[in-house]
Structure formats: structure tokens, C-alpha cells
Amino acid sequence: MDRKADPETQLEVDEAILDYLIYTAIVSLLKLFDTTDSSPRTEHTAHLLVQMVDAFLPVFHSLHPNHKASPEIQLRLRLLQFTYVFVQHYYPFSAYAALSRRPSINTEDPEPPKSANLPQEDSQAMSLSQTLPLFLALSAVQNELQGSTITEIWMMLAAGYMAQAYIEQVVVHQNERPDLLEDVFQWGYDAGCRAERGSEQWQINDMFGADESSISLWESIRREHVEAVRAPSSIIFIEISTKRWYMIQLRPSDHTSLMDHLASMTSGALSVVAFREKVSEFLTGLLSAYTAPLLIQLERGEVVGLSRKATKALKVRSGFIQQAMDGI
């Protein structure tokens, strides 16, 4: 006898599956930052879960073309997209760059993904300057969803991100564009922004312009980081301190080239290792700021709002216990 999905519950079930896959893919990618836990098996698991999300998204769209997922799921998908491209930048693995094309589960987007095609073998990781807008957009959506404003700690992370992106362009990609520094550090509040309300550009601009104190503080932090990476011209002492980040940077003398200056900073004041750790902490914190998907809670044996007895009963009804017994 053929069994068909109940149309009244299919959306709920499919959304729970999608949320579960997104969440577990993020967790697996974040494990790659942990050198004590990173292994070929960890990498393989991350690959597999990213592929499963990429494959399931178009199926979800085809089954529920008019559905708009909850803000939490949409945020988690953004988090997955950014985590993927950022992890791939430092830990490139094969050609699994599907999520860098930024699929969306918001049906109001112009062109939601119609297929799960993985990229070709010559796909390359995005540069830090290319991932920077994704980081800012993710942060803006998070702030809007939480009804919060950017903090000094986040500003330090964002300015450090811009500095790292600039250093990479100069040192790694030999980029000599005269407007490169200004381009990388362009982000901030623009009172004359004409972006469409609700667009990513509008959200990012709104995030930076929360209030006068935030605008002023960001301008100060951004300026300090611009000066830190600017072409050396004299010996300058710069000190930046926050609750979590203390940086002292001594500018070199005139005979030091910009290339040498920036290269030396990556092992000192603007350590690449420290930068990766701070981004990892940010992503981990963002993931844990929201209640885990229902299927994750069931796996853990604790569902928010339910007693252990009720949770066990739900696991039985949903097939969790039987599936575990069957080794599925």
C-alpha cells in the first residue's frame, strides 16, 4: 500500500527537515575551525551536509512555492551561506561552492534556486573582500531580528575584517588599485543612501546609523584601522582597546615598503589566526542565540516547553526512537 504525505502536515515536516539540515551543516562547518577536532571525516561530513542542503532547497521550493520561511530559518540559511564561504576561504575543499551562489528560502526574492547543480571543478574560493558584504548583511539581519544595535566589540571585528581584506588584496593578489583602501573601508552610515527600503544595502546602512554615538564610534574605529594599514610614512603609536580585544601596533619607518608592513602585521597586531578565531566565535554565538531546530532538540532528548516524558512521547510519535533502533 502506497503511503503519501499528509498535505496538512507536509509543509511543517519539510520545514523541520530543512531547518535541521541547515543547522547541522553550520555546526559541521564550524568544527573545521577547531584544529583539535578537524579531520578528513569532519570535512567529509561538512561536504555531505552542504550538498544535502543544496539538494533539498529546490525540492522545498517546488513543493511549497508560495511559502516564506520563518525569520529564524532565513537567518540560519544566511549564516550557513556566510560560514561556508568563509570556511572555504581558509580551508578550501574541492569544488563545493554551491552556497556561495546564495540560495534563498524567501520566495519574495527575484530568482529562488531552481536546481541543486554543484559548481564545476575550477571553482575558486571567494576573496575576503568578496565575503565582506555577506558578513555585513548577516550582521544587519541579525540586528534587525533581535532589535539590537551594533556593539563596540562587533565594530572592532568588522574593522578588523576590512583590514584583513585589504591586506589580502595587496599581499596575496598584488592589487595596486589607488582606490583600494577607500573601497574596502567604504562601509558606514550614509545619510543620503538611496537604497530601496528592506534591501541588503539599506539594512547595512541602517545598521551603521542606529544612533549618533554608534556613528561616531564606528568612524573612530574605522579610521584607526585605516591608519594601521596605510602606507608607512612615519613612526606612529596606535593603541586600540576594548573589553575583548587589545591591540598595540607600531608603525615602521619610511624605508619599510607597504608590502612588508602589511605582511608583518598579519603575524602581529592583525594576526590572521586571531582574526579567524574571532569570526568563529561570532558565528558560534550567533547560532546559539536562537532556539535549536525541533529535530535537534528531539535528538538531544530535551524539547523547550516539554517535559522529558512528553519529549519521549513525541520522539515515539515522530519515529525517532524506532529509527534509532533500526540504525537509520
mmCIF file of C-alpha atoms in Angstrom:
data_model
loop_
_atom_site.group_PDB
_atom_site.id
_atom_site.type_symbol
_atom_site.label_atom_id
_atom_site.label_comp_id
_atom_site.label_asym_id
_atom_site.label_seq_id
_atom_site.Cartn_x
_atom_site.Cartn_y
_atom_site.Cartn_z
ATOM 1 C CA MET A 1 0.000 0.000 0.000
ATOM 2 C CA ASP A 2 1.399 3.361 -1.079
ATOM 3 C CA ARG A 3 1.895 5.922 1.661
ATOM 4 C CA LYS A 4 1.526 9.582 0.782
ATOM 5 C CA ALA A 5 2.486 12.621 2.810
ATOM 6 C CA ASP A 6 -0.344 14.304 4.664
ATOM 7 C CA PRO A 7 -0.847 17.647 2.851
ATOM 8 C CA GLU A 8 -1.838 19.273 6.136
ATOM 9 C CA THR A 9 1.483 18.443 7.783
ATOM 10 C CA GLN A 10 3.867 18.179 4.831
ATOM 11 C CA LEU A 11 4.939 21.829 4.985
ATOM 12 C CA GLU A 12 5.634 21.609 8.698
ATOM 13 C CA VAL A 13 7.627 18.407 8.270
ATOM 14 C CA ASP A 14 9.583 19.659 5.258
ATOM 15 C CA GLU A 15 10.447 22.913 7.010
ATOM 16 C CA ALA A 16 11.613 20.988 10.078
ATOM 17 C CA ILE A 17 13.858 18.849 7.856
ATOM 18 C CA LEU A 18 15.265 21.905 6.080
ATOM 19 C CA ASP A 19 15.965 23.671 9.362
ATOM 20 C CA TYR A 20 17.662 20.550 10.711
ATOM 21 C CA LEU A 21 19.894 20.199 7.658
ATOM 22 C CA ILE A 22 20.889 23.873 7.719
ATOM 23 C CA TYR A 23 21.704 23.762 11.429
ATOM 24 C CA THR A 24 23.763 20.571 11.276
ATOM 25 C CA ALA A 25 25.647 21.854 8.215
ATOM 26 C CA ILE A 26 26.618 25.027 10.109
ATOM 27 C CA VAL A 27 27.792 23.030 13.126
ATOM 28 C CA SER A 28 29.878 20.751 10.903
ATOM 29 C CA LEU A 29 31.496 23.698 9.123
ATOM 30 C CA LEU A 30 32.327 25.411 12.393
ATOM 31 C CA LYS A 31 34.134 22.271 13.548
ATOM 32 C CA LEU A 32 36.669 22.866 10.783
ATOM 33 C CA PHE A 33 37.898 25.904 12.730
ATOM 34 C CA ASP A 34 38.821 23.631 15.623
ATOM 35 C CA THR A 35 42.247 22.211 14.860
ATOM 36 C CA THR A 36 41.800 19.588 17.585
ATOM 37 C CA ASP A 37 38.568 18.333 16.015
ATOM 38 C CA SER A 38 39.259 18.900 12.317
ATOM 39 C CA SER A 39 39.884 15.712 10.336
ATOM 40 C CA PRO A 40 39.118 14.231 6.905
ATOM 41 C CA ARG A 41 35.976 12.730 8.409
ATOM 42 C CA THR A 42 34.876 16.136 9.753
ATOM 43 C CA GLU A 43 35.477 17.669 6.348
ATOM 44 C CA HIS A 44 33.588 14.874 4.595
ATOM 45 C CA THR A 45 30.613 15.339 6.924
ATOM 46 C CA ALA A 46 30.582 19.085 6.224
ATOM 47 C CA HIS A 47 30.713 18.424 2.465
ATOM 48 C CA LEU A 48 27.857 15.955 2.679
ATOM 49 C CA LEU A 49 25.590 18.210 4.739
ATOM 50 C CA VAL A 50 26.200 21.227 2.497
ATOM 51 C CA GLN A 51 25.295 19.081 -0.518
ATOM 52 C CA MET A 52 22.139 17.886 1.222
ATOM 53 C CA VAL A 53 21.004 21.459 1.876
ATOM 54 C CA ASP A 54 21.819 22.407 -1.708
ATOM 55 C CA ALA A 55 19.817 19.435 -2.983
ATOM 56 C CA PHE A 56 16.855 19.894 -0.643
ATOM 57 C CA LEU A 57 16.306 23.627 -1.243
ATOM 58 C CA PRO A 58 14.909 23.333 -4.796
ATOM 59 C CA VAL A 59 12.735 20.407 -3.693
ATOM 60 C CA PHE A 60 11.378 22.543 -0.866
ATOM 61 C CA HIS A 61 10.659 25.394 -3.302
ATOM 62 C CA SER A 62 8.899 23.123 -5.761
ATOM 63 C CA LEU A 63 6.667 21.641 -3.059
ATOM 64 C CA HIS A 64 5.953 24.966 -1.328
ATOM 65 C CA PRO A 65 6.408 27.701 -3.959
ATOM 66 C CA ASN A 66 4.464 30.366 -2.065
ATOM 67 C CA HIS A 67 5.789 29.718 1.403
ATOM 68 C CA LYS A 68 8.020 32.202 3.217
ATOM 69 C CA ALA A 69 10.072 30.563 5.936
ATOM 70 C CA SER A 70 10.328 31.956 9.436
ATOM 71 C CA PRO A 71 12.856 34.756 10.081
ATOM 72 C CA GLU A 72 14.932 32.366 12.208
ATOM 73 C CA ILE A 73 15.283 29.833 9.394
ATOM 74 C CA GLN A 74 16.092 32.575 6.901
ATOM 75 C CA LEU A 75 18.778 33.878 9.264
ATOM 76 C CA ARG A 76 20.211 30.385 9.711
ATOM 77 C CA LEU A 77 20.411 29.988 5.955
ATOM 78 C CA ARG A 78 22.304 33.277 5.702
ATOM 79 C CA LEU A 79 24.542 32.082 8.493
ATOM 80 C CA LEU A 80 25.208 28.858 6.606
ATOM 81 C CA GLN A 81 25.993 30.733 3.397
ATOM 82 C CA PHE A 82 28.486 33.020 5.061
ATOM 83 C CA THR A 83 30.025 30.294 7.224
ATOM 84 C CA TYR A 84 30.533 28.192 4.123
ATOM 85 C CA VAL A 85 32.297 30.834 2.029
ATOM 86 C CA PHE A 86 34.392 31.985 4.988
ATOM 87 C CA VAL A 87 35.481 28.463 5.928
ATOM 88 C CA GLN A 88 36.209 27.664 2.298
ATOM 89 C CA HIS A 89 38.403 30.758 2.048
ATOM 90 C CA TYR A 90 40.804 29.446 4.683
ATOM 91 C CA TYR A 91 40.158 25.731 4.334
ATOM 92 C CA PRO A 92 39.388 25.219 0.628
ATOM 93 C CA PHE A 93 37.800 21.875 -0.038
ATOM 94 C CA SER A 94 37.199 20.612 -3.556
ATOM 95 C CA ALA A 95 34.569 22.489 -5.527
ATOM 96 C CA TYR A 96 31.630 22.567 -3.155
ATOM 97 C CA ALA A 97 30.837 26.253 -3.691
ATOM 98 C CA ALA A 98 27.109 25.897 -4.305
ATOM 99 C CA LEU A 99 26.120 28.002 -1.302
ATOM 100 C CA SER A 100 28.302 30.891 -2.451
ATOM 101 C CA ARG A 101 25.562 31.484 -5.010
ATOM 102 C CA ARG A 102 23.400 32.449 -2.039
ATOM 103 C CA PRO A 103 20.202 30.411 -2.447
ATOM 104 C CA SER A 104 17.236 31.780 -0.528
ATOM 105 C CA ILE A 105 14.115 30.381 1.037
ATOM 106 C CA ASN A 106 12.406 33.738 0.843
ATOM 107 C CA THR A 107 10.006 33.415 -2.086
ATOM 108 C CA GLU A 108 9.916 37.179 -2.434
ATOM 109 C CA ASP A 109 13.463 37.083 -3.824
ATOM 110 C CA PRO A 110 13.630 37.628 -7.623
ATOM 111 C CA GLU A 111 15.005 34.211 -8.549
ATOM 112 C CA PRO A 112 14.913 31.468 -5.935
ATOM 113 C CA PRO A 113 17.119 28.496 -6.854
ATOM 114 C CA LYS A 114 15.576 26.092 -9.322
ATOM 115 C CA SER A 115 18.276 23.418 -9.241
ATOM 116 C CA ALA A 116 20.900 21.891 -6.998
ATOM 117 C CA ASN A 117 23.748 21.963 -9.518
ATOM 118 C CA LEU A 118 27.136 21.941 -7.814
ATOM 119 C CA PRO A 119 29.870 24.168 -9.270
ATOM 120 C CA GLN A 120 32.481 22.981 -11.724
ATOM 121 C CA GLU A 121 35.876 21.673 -10.659
ATOM 122 C CA ASP A 122 37.575 25.021 -11.394
ATOM 123 C CA SER A 123 35.504 26.879 -8.794
ATOM 124 C CA GLN A 124 37.602 29.088 -6.524
ATOM 125 C CA ALA A 125 37.103 30.342 -3.014
ATOM 126 C CA MET A 126 35.857 33.901 -2.660
ATOM 127 C CA SER A 127 38.311 36.560 -1.510
ATOM 128 C CA LEU A 128 37.784 38.235 1.868
ATOM 129 C CA SER A 129 36.701 41.437 0.145
ATOM 130 C CA GLN A 130 34.019 39.430 -1.672
ATOM 131 C CA THR A 131 32.777 37.823 1.542
ATOM 132 C CA LEU A 132 32.734 41.119 3.459
ATOM 133 C CA PRO A 133 29.277 42.218 2.158
ATOM 134 C CA LEU A 134 27.894 38.813 3.208
ATOM 135 C CA PHE A 135 29.264 39.306 6.716
ATOM 136 C CA LEU A 136 27.749 42.787 6.958
ATOM 137 C CA ALA A 137 24.383 41.645 5.555
ATOM 138 C CA LEU A 138 24.257 38.743 8.016
ATOM 139 C CA SER A 139 25.028 41.115 10.883
ATOM 140 C CA ALA A 140 22.374 43.590 9.720
ATOM 141 C CA VAL A 141 19.671 40.923 9.523
ATOM 142 C CA GLN A 142 20.676 39.610 12.956
ATOM 143 C CA ASN A 143 20.445 43.095 14.474
ATOM 144 C CA GLU A 144 17.057 43.724 12.895
ATOM 145 C CA LEU A 145 15.705 40.381 14.061
ATOM 146 C CA GLN A 146 16.964 40.919 17.608
ATOM 147 C CA GLY A 147 16.010 44.599 17.668
ATOM 148 C CA SER A 148 19.550 45.382 18.795
ATOM 149 C CA THR A 149 22.332 47.743 17.713
ATOM 150 C CA ILE A 150 25.952 47.067 16.834
ATOM 151 C CA THR A 151 28.379 46.982 19.742
ATOM 152 C CA GLU A 152 31.958 48.196 20.068
ATOM 153 C CA ILE A 153 33.146 44.587 20.026
ATOM 154 C CA TRP A 154 31.359 43.984 16.713
ATOM 155 C CA MET A 155 32.770 47.216 15.272
ATOM 156 C CA MET A 156 36.275 46.036 16.122
ATOM 157 C CA LEU A 157 35.569 42.730 14.383
ATOM 158 C CA ALA A 158 34.121 44.466 11.307
ATOM 159 C CA ALA A 159 37.022 46.924 11.037
ATOM 160 C CA GLY A 160 39.468 44.047 11.507
ATOM 161 C CA TYR A 161 37.659 42.179 8.735
ATOM 162 C CA MET A 162 38.114 45.146 6.404
ATOM 163 C CA ALA A 163 41.782 45.408 7.340
ATOM 164 C CA GLN A 164 42.303 41.704 6.630
ATOM 165 C CA ALA A 165 40.503 42.064 3.280
ATOM 166 C CA TYR A 166 42.774 44.976 2.320
ATOM 167 C CA ILE A 167 45.944 43.168 3.393
ATOM 168 C CA GLU A 168 44.939 40.110 1.390
ATOM 169 C CA GLN A 169 44.318 42.163 -1.749
ATOM 170 C CA VAL A 170 47.713 43.848 -1.530
ATOM 171 C CA VAL A 171 49.897 40.987 -0.298
ATOM 172 C CA VAL A 172 48.239 37.947 -1.871
ATOM 173 C CA HIS A 173 46.572 39.327 -5.008
ATOM 174 C CA GLN A 174 49.116 42.099 -5.693
ATOM 175 C CA ASN A 175 46.264 44.569 -6.122
ATOM 176 C CA GLU A 176 47.693 48.075 -6.698
ATOM 177 C CA ARG A 177 44.469 49.989 -7.313
ATOM 178 C CA PRO A 178 44.882 53.512 -5.893
ATOM 179 C CA ASP A 179 41.324 53.497 -4.524
ATOM 180 C CA LEU A 180 41.570 50.024 -2.967
ATOM 181 C CA LEU A 181 41.897 51.215 0.641
ATOM 182 C CA GLU A 182 38.924 53.550 0.303
ATOM 183 C CA ASP A 183 36.870 50.848 -1.414
ATOM 184 C CA VAL A 184 37.452 48.191 1.241
ATOM 185 C CA PHE A 185 36.726 50.597 4.111
ATOM 186 C CA GLN A 186 33.764 52.291 2.405
ATOM 187 C CA TRP A 187 31.197 50.797 4.781
ATOM 188 C CA GLY A 188 29.457 53.072 7.232
ATOM 189 C CA TYR A 189 26.386 55.235 7.627
ATOM 190 C CA ASP A 190 25.385 57.294 4.584
ATOM 191 C CA ALA A 191 22.664 59.843 5.333
ATOM 192 C CA GLY A 192 21.996 60.153 1.607
ATOM 193 C CA CYS A 193 21.633 56.424 0.958
ATOM 194 C CA ARG A 194 19.052 55.834 -1.769
ATOM 195 C CA ALA A 195 18.877 52.056 -1.485
ATOM 196 C CA GLU A 196 15.414 50.540 -1.583
ATOM 197 C CA ARG A 197 13.980 50.078 1.876
ATOM 198 C CA GLY A 198 14.392 46.492 3.012
ATOM 199 C CA SER A 199 17.240 45.740 0.591
ATOM 200 C CA GLU A 200 20.565 44.454 1.901
ATOM 201 C CA GLN A 201 22.271 47.765 1.200
ATOM 202 C CA TRP A 202 19.528 49.598 3.089
ATOM 203 C CA GLN A 203 19.753 47.181 6.037
ATOM 204 C CA ILE A 204 23.527 47.570 6.273
ATOM 205 C CA ASN A 205 23.315 51.356 6.125
ATOM 206 C CA ASP A 206 20.551 51.350 8.744
ATOM 207 C CA MET A 207 22.680 49.138 10.996
ATOM 208 C CA PHE A 208 25.568 51.615 10.937
ATOM 209 C CA GLY A 209 23.250 54.577 11.546
ATOM 210 C CA ALA A 210 21.420 53.335 14.627
ATOM 211 C CA ASP A 211 22.234 56.467 16.636
ATOM 212 C CA GLU A 212 24.740 59.335 16.761
ATOM 213 C CA SER A 213 27.006 57.636 19.296
ATOM 214 C CA SER A 214 27.242 54.497 17.140
ATOM 215 C CA ILE A 215 28.039 56.540 14.049
ATOM 216 C CA SER A 216 30.772 58.443 15.879
ATOM 217 C CA LEU A 217 32.303 55.345 17.459
ATOM 218 C CA TRP A 218 32.352 53.450 14.166
ATOM 219 C CA GLU A 219 34.024 56.351 12.358
ATOM 220 C CA SER A 220 36.722 56.436 15.036
ATOM 221 C CA ILE A 221 37.371 52.675 14.950
ATOM 222 C CA ARG A 222 37.338 52.556 11.160
ATOM 223 C CA ARG A 223 39.790 55.487 10.950
ATOM 224 C CA GLU A 224 42.180 53.796 13.400
ATOM 225 C CA HIS A 225 42.233 50.641 11.295
ATOM 226 C CA VAL A 226 42.708 52.593 8.066
ATOM 227 C CA GLU A 227 45.715 54.321 9.610
ATOM 228 C CA ALA A 228 47.060 50.980 10.800
ATOM 229 C CA VAL A 229 47.257 49.557 7.265
ATOM 230 C CA ARG A 230 48.011 52.757 5.359
ATOM 231 C CA ALA A 231 51.341 53.040 3.520
ATOM 232 C CA PRO A 232 54.009 53.743 6.175
ATOM 233 C CA SER A 233 55.338 57.291 6.322
ATOM 234 C CA SER A 234 56.458 57.746 9.925
ATOM 235 C CA ILE A 235 56.672 56.071 13.316
ATOM 236 C CA ILE A 236 53.254 56.276 14.948
ATOM 237 C CA PHE A 237 51.978 54.551 18.069
ATOM 238 C CA ILE A 238 48.398 53.371 17.833
ATOM 239 C CA GLU A 239 46.531 51.773 20.689
ATOM 240 C CA ILE A 240 43.092 50.204 20.384
ATOM 241 C CA SER A 241 41.434 48.582 23.337
ATOM 242 C CA THR A 242 38.038 47.011 24.035
ATOM 243 C CA LYS A 243 36.735 44.548 26.573
ATOM 244 C CA ARG A 244 37.819 41.618 24.436
ATOM 245 C CA TRP A 245 40.410 42.914 22.042
ATOM 246 C CA TYR A 246 43.586 44.787 22.885
ATOM 247 C CA MET A 247 45.847 45.714 20.015
ATOM 248 C CA ILE A 248 49.096 47.664 20.017
ATOM 249 C CA GLN A 249 50.672 48.369 16.663
ATOM 250 C CA LEU A 250 53.955 50.134 15.998
ATOM 251 C CA ARG A 251 54.200 51.704 12.543
ATOM 252 C CA PRO A 252 57.509 51.178 10.728
ATOM 253 C CA SER A 253 59.852 53.839 9.371
ATOM 254 C CA ASP A 254 59.815 55.278 5.855
ATOM 255 C CA HIS A 255 62.118 52.693 4.281
ATOM 256 C CA THR A 256 59.677 49.860 5.001
ATOM 257 C CA SER A 257 57.507 49.008 1.991
ATOM 258 C CA LEU A 258 53.738 48.716 2.203
ATOM 259 C CA MET A 259 54.029 45.026 1.291
ATOM 260 C CA ASP A 260 56.480 44.301 4.103
ATOM 261 C CA HIS A 261 54.465 46.423 6.530
ATOM 262 C CA LEU A 262 51.210 44.557 5.837
ATOM 263 C CA ALA A 263 52.840 41.131 5.783
ATOM 264 C CA SER A 264 54.376 41.745 9.200
ATOM 265 C CA MET A 265 51.035 42.855 10.644
ATOM 266 C CA THR A 266 49.391 39.515 9.841
ATOM 267 C CA SER A 267 51.657 37.842 12.374
ATOM 268 C CA GLY A 268 51.301 40.602 14.931
ATOM 269 C CA ALA A 269 48.649 43.233 15.557
ATOM 270 C CA LEU A 270 46.350 41.871 12.847
ATOM 271 C CA SER A 271 47.057 38.183 13.264
ATOM 272 C CA VAL A 272 45.211 36.035 10.744
ATOM 273 C CA VAL A 273 44.854 33.247 13.312
ATOM 274 C CA ALA A 274 43.299 35.607 15.868
ATOM 275 C CA PHE A 275 41.003 37.006 13.194
ATOM 276 C CA ARG A 276 39.726 33.549 12.238
ATOM 277 C CA GLU A 277 39.114 32.731 15.882
ATOM 278 C CA LYS A 278 37.105 35.907 16.430
ATOM 279 C CA VAL A 279 34.941 35.285 13.365
ATOM 280 C CA SER A 280 34.404 31.698 14.530
ATOM 281 C CA GLU A 281 33.336 32.984 17.956
ATOM 282 C CA PHE A 282 30.930 35.421 16.298
ATOM 283 C CA LEU A 283 29.340 32.715 14.152
ATOM 284 C CA THR A 284 29.086 30.251 17.030
ATOM 285 C CA GLY A 285 27.489 32.902 19.216
ATOM 286 C CA LEU A 286 25.009 33.828 16.526
ATOM 287 C CA LEU A 287 23.989 30.186 16.036
ATOM 288 C CA SER A 288 23.480 29.652 19.766
ATOM 289 C CA ALA A 289 21.489 32.885 20.164
ATOM 290 C CA TYR A 290 18.363 31.122 18.881
ATOM 291 C CA THR A 291 16.484 28.024 19.947
ATOM 292 C CA ALA A 292 17.775 24.953 18.123
ATOM 293 C CA PRO A 293 15.523 23.341 15.471
ATOM 294 C CA LEU A 294 12.888 20.934 16.794
ATOM 295 C CA LEU A 295 14.592 17.858 15.335
ATOM 296 C CA ILE A 296 17.857 18.840 17.024
ATOM 297 C CA GLN A 297 16.018 19.177 20.326
ATOM 298 C CA LEU A 298 14.481 15.744 19.824
ATOM 299 C CA GLU A 299 17.922 14.279 19.165
ATOM 300 C CA ARG A 300 19.158 15.801 22.405
ATOM 301 C CA GLY A 301 16.137 14.443 24.271
ATOM 302 C CA GLU A 302 15.040 17.858 25.524
ATOM 303 C CA VAL A 303 12.388 19.986 23.821
ATOM 304 C CA VAL A 304 11.762 23.515 25.007
ATOM 305 C CA GLY A 305 8.407 23.664 26.811
ATOM 306 C CA LEU A 306 8.015 19.889 27.106
ATOM 307 C CA SER A 307 8.741 17.545 29.982
ATOM 308 C CA ARG A 308 11.040 14.568 29.466
ATOM 309 C CA LYS A 309 8.013 12.274 29.368
ATOM 310 C CA ALA A 310 6.279 14.422 26.744
ATOM 311 C CA THR A 311 9.514 14.654 24.751
ATOM 312 C CA LYS A 312 9.870 10.871 24.755
ATOM 313 C CA ALA A 313 6.266 10.500 23.613
ATOM 314 C CA LEU A 314 6.904 12.961 20.790
ATOM 315 C CA LYS A 315 10.007 11.017 19.747
ATOM 316 C CA VAL A 316 7.933 7.854 19.540
ATOM 317 C CA ARG A 317 5.183 9.532 17.505
ATOM 318 C CA SER A 318 7.702 11.081 15.144
ATOM 319 C CA GLY A 319 9.563 7.799 14.670
ATOM 320 C CA PHE A 320 12.796 8.925 16.301
ATOM 321 C CA ILE A 321 13.095 6.005 18.677
ATOM 322 C CA GLN A 322 12.160 3.393 16.099
ATOM 323 C CA GLN A 323 14.549 4.906 13.600
ATOM 324 C CA ALA A 324 17.354 4.781 16.135
ATOM 325 C CA MET A 325 16.587 1.122 16.862
ATOM 326 C CA ASP A 326 16.640 0.352 13.160
ATOM 327 C CA GLY A 327 20.006 2.078 12.770
ATOM 328 C CA ILE A 328 18.614 4.703 10.437
#
